[in-house]
């Protein structure tokens, strides 16, 4: 029997959406499994549009922006707004574009064939400049997004290989703001040598440490020892 066929399941859809969107977001995955009807509502646009209007009322009035990173569906927009509010530091301001850029970068870094970080960084910079940010602000936002994505990757072998790849990429001598952020590269090495130290073989560790020393002097004592 479909468990959504009880008294609540018989409510009109707009009332059901009002109830569901008032529940904690961390319960939504479980709630969507209650019935096929509820699952279809979470796949649709109306529930997510209602959730956005409830949680971020002003977001519904924002116009689409130019550039290579689109807004996408209402569900995608909800995810982006949540990311901007909770994962990327932005001085207390909720910036939907920051959230979409985070999602874009995370998805690109999870691909089997990862584009060069210089291409990803350049795309992000172009997106912010197209939306009126200065080069300096675009570089700051891009750096914050890179660090937020790196900090929220799962601790597994795939992430270890990704961080090694980013650490081993050659330096790209590009003009500011397209140059790579040393703050981001520092975070890559820091995460490798703290969270993933046990994943290194002896030779790989010393090679990675040599790469770190060629960029940063002095290196933290916490990076030393294997």
Tab-separated table of C-alpha atoms in Angstrom:
chain	number	residue	atom	x	y	z
A	1	UNK	CA	0.000	0.000	0.000
A	2	UNK	CA	1.219	3.499	-0.797
A	3	UNK	CA	1.772	5.105	2.624
A	4	UNK	CA	0.886	8.500	1.173
A	5	UNK	CA	-2.737	7.381	0.725
A	6	UNK	CA	-3.714	8.272	4.312
A	7	UNK	CA	-5.465	11.474	5.430
A	8	UNK	CA	-2.452	13.675	4.651
A	9	UNK	CA	-1.986	12.089	1.231
A	10	UNK	CA	-5.559	12.997	0.309
A	11	UNK	CA	-4.954	16.739	0.782
A	12	UNK	CA	-4.845	18.995	-2.285
A	13	UNK	CA	-1.315	19.197	-3.654
A	14	UNK	CA	-0.810	22.894	-2.845
A	15	UNK	CA	-1.642	22.241	0.846
A	16	UNK	CA	0.595	19.183	0.927
A	17	UNK	CA	3.450	21.228	-0.524
A	18	UNK	CA	2.880	23.898	2.148
A	19	UNK	CA	3.217	21.227	4.847
A	20	UNK	CA	6.255	19.473	3.344
A	21	UNK	CA	8.235	22.660	2.753
A	22	UNK	CA	7.839	23.596	6.440
A	23	UNK	CA	9.638	20.423	7.521
A	24	UNK	CA	13.443	20.413	8.076
A	25	UNK	CA	15.300	20.112	4.769
A	26	UNK	CA	17.521	17.298	6.071
A	27	UNK	CA	14.363	15.121	6.252
A	28	UNK	CA	13.291	15.705	2.653
A	29	UNK	CA	15.125	12.734	1.154
A	30	UNK	CA	13.394	10.397	3.588
A	31	UNK	CA	10.038	12.125	3.106
A	32	UNK	CA	10.255	11.770	-0.680
A	33	UNK	CA	10.386	7.976	-0.215
A	34	UNK	CA	7.038	7.826	1.609
A	35	UNK	CA	4.993	7.421	-1.575
A	36	UNK	CA	5.241	7.658	-5.341
A	37	UNK	CA	3.067	10.767	-5.277
A	38	UNK	CA	5.342	12.521	-2.800
A	39	UNK	CA	8.393	11.463	-4.785
A	40	UNK	CA	6.877	12.986	-7.931
A	41	UNK	CA	6.317	16.275	-6.093
A	42	UNK	CA	10.003	16.412	-5.115
A	43	UNK	CA	10.911	15.774	-8.760
A	44	UNK	CA	8.688	18.616	-9.949
A	45	UNK	CA	9.188	22.368	-9.943
A	46	UNK	CA	6.279	23.588	-7.791
A	47	UNK	CA	7.545	22.250	-4.441
A	48	UNK	CA	11.002	23.738	-4.945
A	49	UNK	CA	9.588	27.080	-6.117
A	50	UNK	CA	7.443	27.181	-2.981
A	51	UNK	CA	10.437	26.290	-0.795
A	52	UNK	CA	12.518	29.081	-2.353
A	53	UNK	CA	9.722	31.621	-1.886
A	54	UNK	CA	9.369	30.601	1.766
A	55	UNK	CA	13.051	30.537	2.709
A	56	UNK	CA	14.499	33.235	0.418
A	57	UNK	CA	11.582	35.510	-0.614
A	58	UNK	CA	13.722	37.986	-2.537
A	59	UNK	CA	15.325	35.259	-4.669
A	60	UNK	CA	12.222	34.920	-6.812
A	61	UNK	CA	12.633	38.462	-8.127
A	62	UNK	CA	16.216	38.081	-9.333
A	63	UNK	CA	16.756	38.170	-13.061
A	64	UNK	CA	18.724	35.613	-15.006
A	65	UNK	CA	22.359	36.488	-15.497
A	66	UNK	CA	24.704	36.317	-18.506
A	67	UNK	CA	27.674	33.973	-18.618
A	68	UNK	CA	28.482	30.261	-18.930
A	69	UNK	CA	26.921	29.051	-15.637
A	70	UNK	CA	23.094	28.929	-15.844
A	71	UNK	CA	20.503	28.992	-13.034
A	72	UNK	CA	18.770	25.763	-14.031
A	73	UNK	CA	15.699	24.205	-12.412
A	74	UNK	CA	13.991	25.317	-9.201
A	75	UNK	CA	15.582	22.391	-7.378
A	76	UNK	CA	19.002	23.469	-8.640
A	77	UNK	CA	18.295	27.014	-7.504
A	78	UNK	CA	17.319	25.789	-4.039
A	79	UNK	CA	20.588	23.848	-3.791
A	80	UNK	CA	22.554	26.910	-4.907
A	81	UNK	CA	20.879	29.201	-2.384
A	82	UNK	CA	21.463	26.657	0.380
A	83	UNK	CA	25.153	26.413	-0.562
A	84	UNK	CA	25.519	30.200	-0.580
A	85	UNK	CA	23.928	30.463	2.860
A	86	UNK	CA	25.743	27.551	4.512
A	87	UNK	CA	28.961	26.535	2.725
A	88	UNK	CA	30.624	29.544	1.075
A	89	UNK	CA	31.590	32.565	3.217
A	90	UNK	CA	30.171	35.718	1.646
A	91	UNK	CA	29.941	38.232	4.463
A	92	UNK	CA	26.441	37.209	5.484
A	93	UNK	CA	25.021	37.894	2.012
A	94	UNK	CA	23.175	35.124	0.180
A	95	UNK	CA	24.387	35.158	-3.422
A	96	UNK	CA	22.668	32.605	-5.642
A	97	UNK	CA	25.359	32.888	-8.308
A	98	UNK	CA	27.995	31.868	-5.746
A	99	UNK	CA	25.983	28.737	-5.003
A	100	UNK	CA	25.574	27.840	-8.674
A	101	UNK	CA	29.301	28.330	-9.219
A	102	UNK	CA	30.055	26.009	-6.296
A	103	UNK	CA	27.791	23.315	-7.786
A	104	UNK	CA	29.383	23.776	-11.224
A	105	UNK	CA	32.920	23.440	-9.865
A	106	UNK	CA	32.083	20.425	-7.689
A	107	UNK	CA	30.526	18.610	-10.649
A	108	UNK	CA	33.515	19.365	-12.877
A	109	UNK	CA	35.959	18.056	-10.264
A	110	UNK	CA	33.940	14.835	-9.943
A	111	UNK	CA	34.217	14.049	-13.671
A	112	UNK	CA	36.391	11.164	-14.812
A	113	UNK	CA	38.335	13.496	-17.123
A	114	UNK	CA	38.866	16.647	-15.065
A	115	UNK	CA	39.414	19.853	-17.076
A	116	UNK	CA	42.595	21.780	-16.211
A	117	UNK	CA	42.085	23.898	-13.119
A	118	UNK	CA	43.126	26.976	-15.121
A	119	UNK	CA	40.134	26.431	-17.455
A	120	UNK	CA	37.733	25.976	-14.537
A	121	UNK	CA	39.131	28.996	-12.713
A	122	UNK	CA	38.918	31.106	-15.889
A	123	UNK	CA	35.290	30.094	-16.463
A	124	UNK	CA	34.406	31.135	-12.917
A	125	UNK	CA	36.223	34.459	-13.270
A	126	UNK	CA	34.469	35.161	-16.599
A	127	UNK	CA	31.112	34.381	-14.984
A	128	UNK	CA	31.558	36.859	-12.147
A	129	UNK	CA	32.960	39.581	-14.400
A	130	UNK	CA	30.027	39.107	-16.800
A	131	UNK	CA	27.750	39.785	-13.820
A	132	UNK	CA	29.491	43.043	-12.935
A	133	UNK	CA	32.094	41.988	-10.356
A	134	UNK	CA	35.511	43.589	-10.502
A	135	UNK	CA	38.512	41.405	-11.292
A	136	UNK	CA	39.621	41.584	-7.659
A	137	UNK	CA	36.194	40.598	-6.325
A	138	UNK	CA	35.866	37.824	-8.920
A	139	UNK	CA	39.227	36.390	-7.832
A	140	UNK	CA	38.227	36.555	-4.156
A	141	UNK	CA	34.891	34.828	-4.783
A	142	UNK	CA	36.496	32.170	-6.981
A	143	UNK	CA	39.102	31.423	-4.294
A	144	UNK	CA	36.430	31.112	-1.595
A	145	UNK	CA	34.418	28.747	-3.792
A	146	UNK	CA	37.445	26.551	-4.593
A	147	UNK	CA	38.275	26.243	-0.894
A	148	UNK	CA	34.648	25.494	0.052
A	149	UNK	CA	34.435	22.735	-2.573
A	150	UNK	CA	37.776	21.219	-1.483
A	151	UNK	CA	36.740	21.303	2.182
A	152	UNK	CA	33.443	19.530	1.464
A	153	UNK	CA	34.738	16.684	-0.689
A	154	UNK	CA	34.312	13.199	0.764
A	155	UNK	CA	37.394	11.671	2.323
A	156	UNK	CA	37.971	8.787	-0.078
A	157	UNK	CA	40.476	7.544	-2.628
A	158	UNK	CA	38.869	9.558	-5.430
A	159	UNK	CA	39.365	12.794	-3.490
A	160	UNK	CA	42.964	11.852	-2.697
A	161	UNK	CA	43.674	11.331	-6.396
A	162	UNK	CA	41.959	14.632	-7.256
A	163	UNK	CA	44.024	16.576	-4.712
A	164	UNK	CA	47.220	14.941	-5.977
A	165	UNK	CA	46.255	15.950	-9.509
A	166	UNK	CA	45.636	19.570	-8.474
A	167	UNK	CA	48.918	19.675	-6.540
A	168	UNK	CA	50.903	18.288	-9.477
A	169	UNK	CA	49.466	20.632	-12.107
A	170	UNK	CA	52.087	22.972	-13.462
A	171	UNK	CA	51.940	26.667	-12.724
A	172	UNK	CA	49.980	28.659	-15.296
A	173	UNK	CA	51.417	32.118	-15.767
A	174	UNK	CA	48.209	33.974	-16.473
A	175	UNK	CA	47.398	37.626	-15.747
A	176	UNK	CA	45.356	38.523	-12.689
A	177	UNK	CA	42.540	37.665	-12.005
A	178	UNK	CA	42.994	34.484	-14.079
A	179	UNK	CA	46.101	33.418	-12.157
A	180	UNK	CA	45.696	30.540	-9.729
A	181	UNK	CA	45.183	31.482	-6.098
A	182	UNK	CA	48.015	30.452	-3.792
A	183	UNK	CA	45.447	30.355	-0.997
A	184	UNK	CA	43.667	27.546	-2.855
A	185	UNK	CA	46.887	25.683	-3.640
A	186	UNK	CA	47.902	25.924	0.014
A	187	UNK	CA	44.571	24.331	1.008
A	188	UNK	CA	45.135	21.506	-1.495
A	189	UNK	CA	48.533	20.667	0.016
A	190	UNK	CA	47.283	21.136	3.574
A	191	UNK	CA	44.443	18.684	3.033
A	192	UNK	CA	46.785	16.189	1.366
A	193	UNK	CA	49.334	16.265	4.189
A	194	UNK	CA	46.818	16.235	7.044
A	195	UNK	CA	43.651	14.373	6.018
A	196	UNK	CA	45.236	12.049	3.431
A	197	UNK	CA	48.789	11.495	4.679
A	198	UNK	CA	48.202	7.761	5.193
A	199	UNK	CA	47.208	7.393	1.520
A	200	UNK	CA	50.704	8.266	0.297
A	201	UNK	CA	53.408	5.787	-0.519
A	202	UNK	CA	56.848	6.890	0.640
A	203	UNK	CA	57.970	8.028	-2.813
A	204	UNK	CA	54.720	9.859	-3.590
A	205	UNK	CA	54.842	11.673	-0.262
A	206	UNK	CA	58.365	12.980	-0.796
A	207	UNK	CA	57.509	14.043	-4.343
A	208	UNK	CA	54.431	15.930	-3.134
A	209	UNK	CA	56.397	17.518	-0.297
A	210	UNK	CA	59.079	18.679	-2.740
A	211	UNK	CA	56.340	20.269	-4.841
A	212	UNK	CA	54.976	22.041	-1.767
A	213	UNK	CA	58.426	23.319	-0.754
A	214	UNK	CA	58.976	24.707	-4.250
A	215	UNK	CA	55.907	26.918	-3.805
A	216	UNK	CA	55.785	27.672	-0.084
A	217	UNK	CA	58.586	28.499	2.321
A	218	UNK	CA	58.584	27.568	5.072
A	219	UNK	CA	56.090	24.699	5.026
A	220	UNK	CA	54.154	23.976	8.232
A	221	UNK	CA	55.607	21.342	10.559
A	222	UNK	CA	52.264	19.503	10.374
A	223	UNK	CA	53.038	18.652	6.735
A	224	UNK	CA	56.288	16.887	7.663
A	225	UNK	CA	56.791	13.248	8.541
A	226	UNK	CA	55.445	10.134	6.855
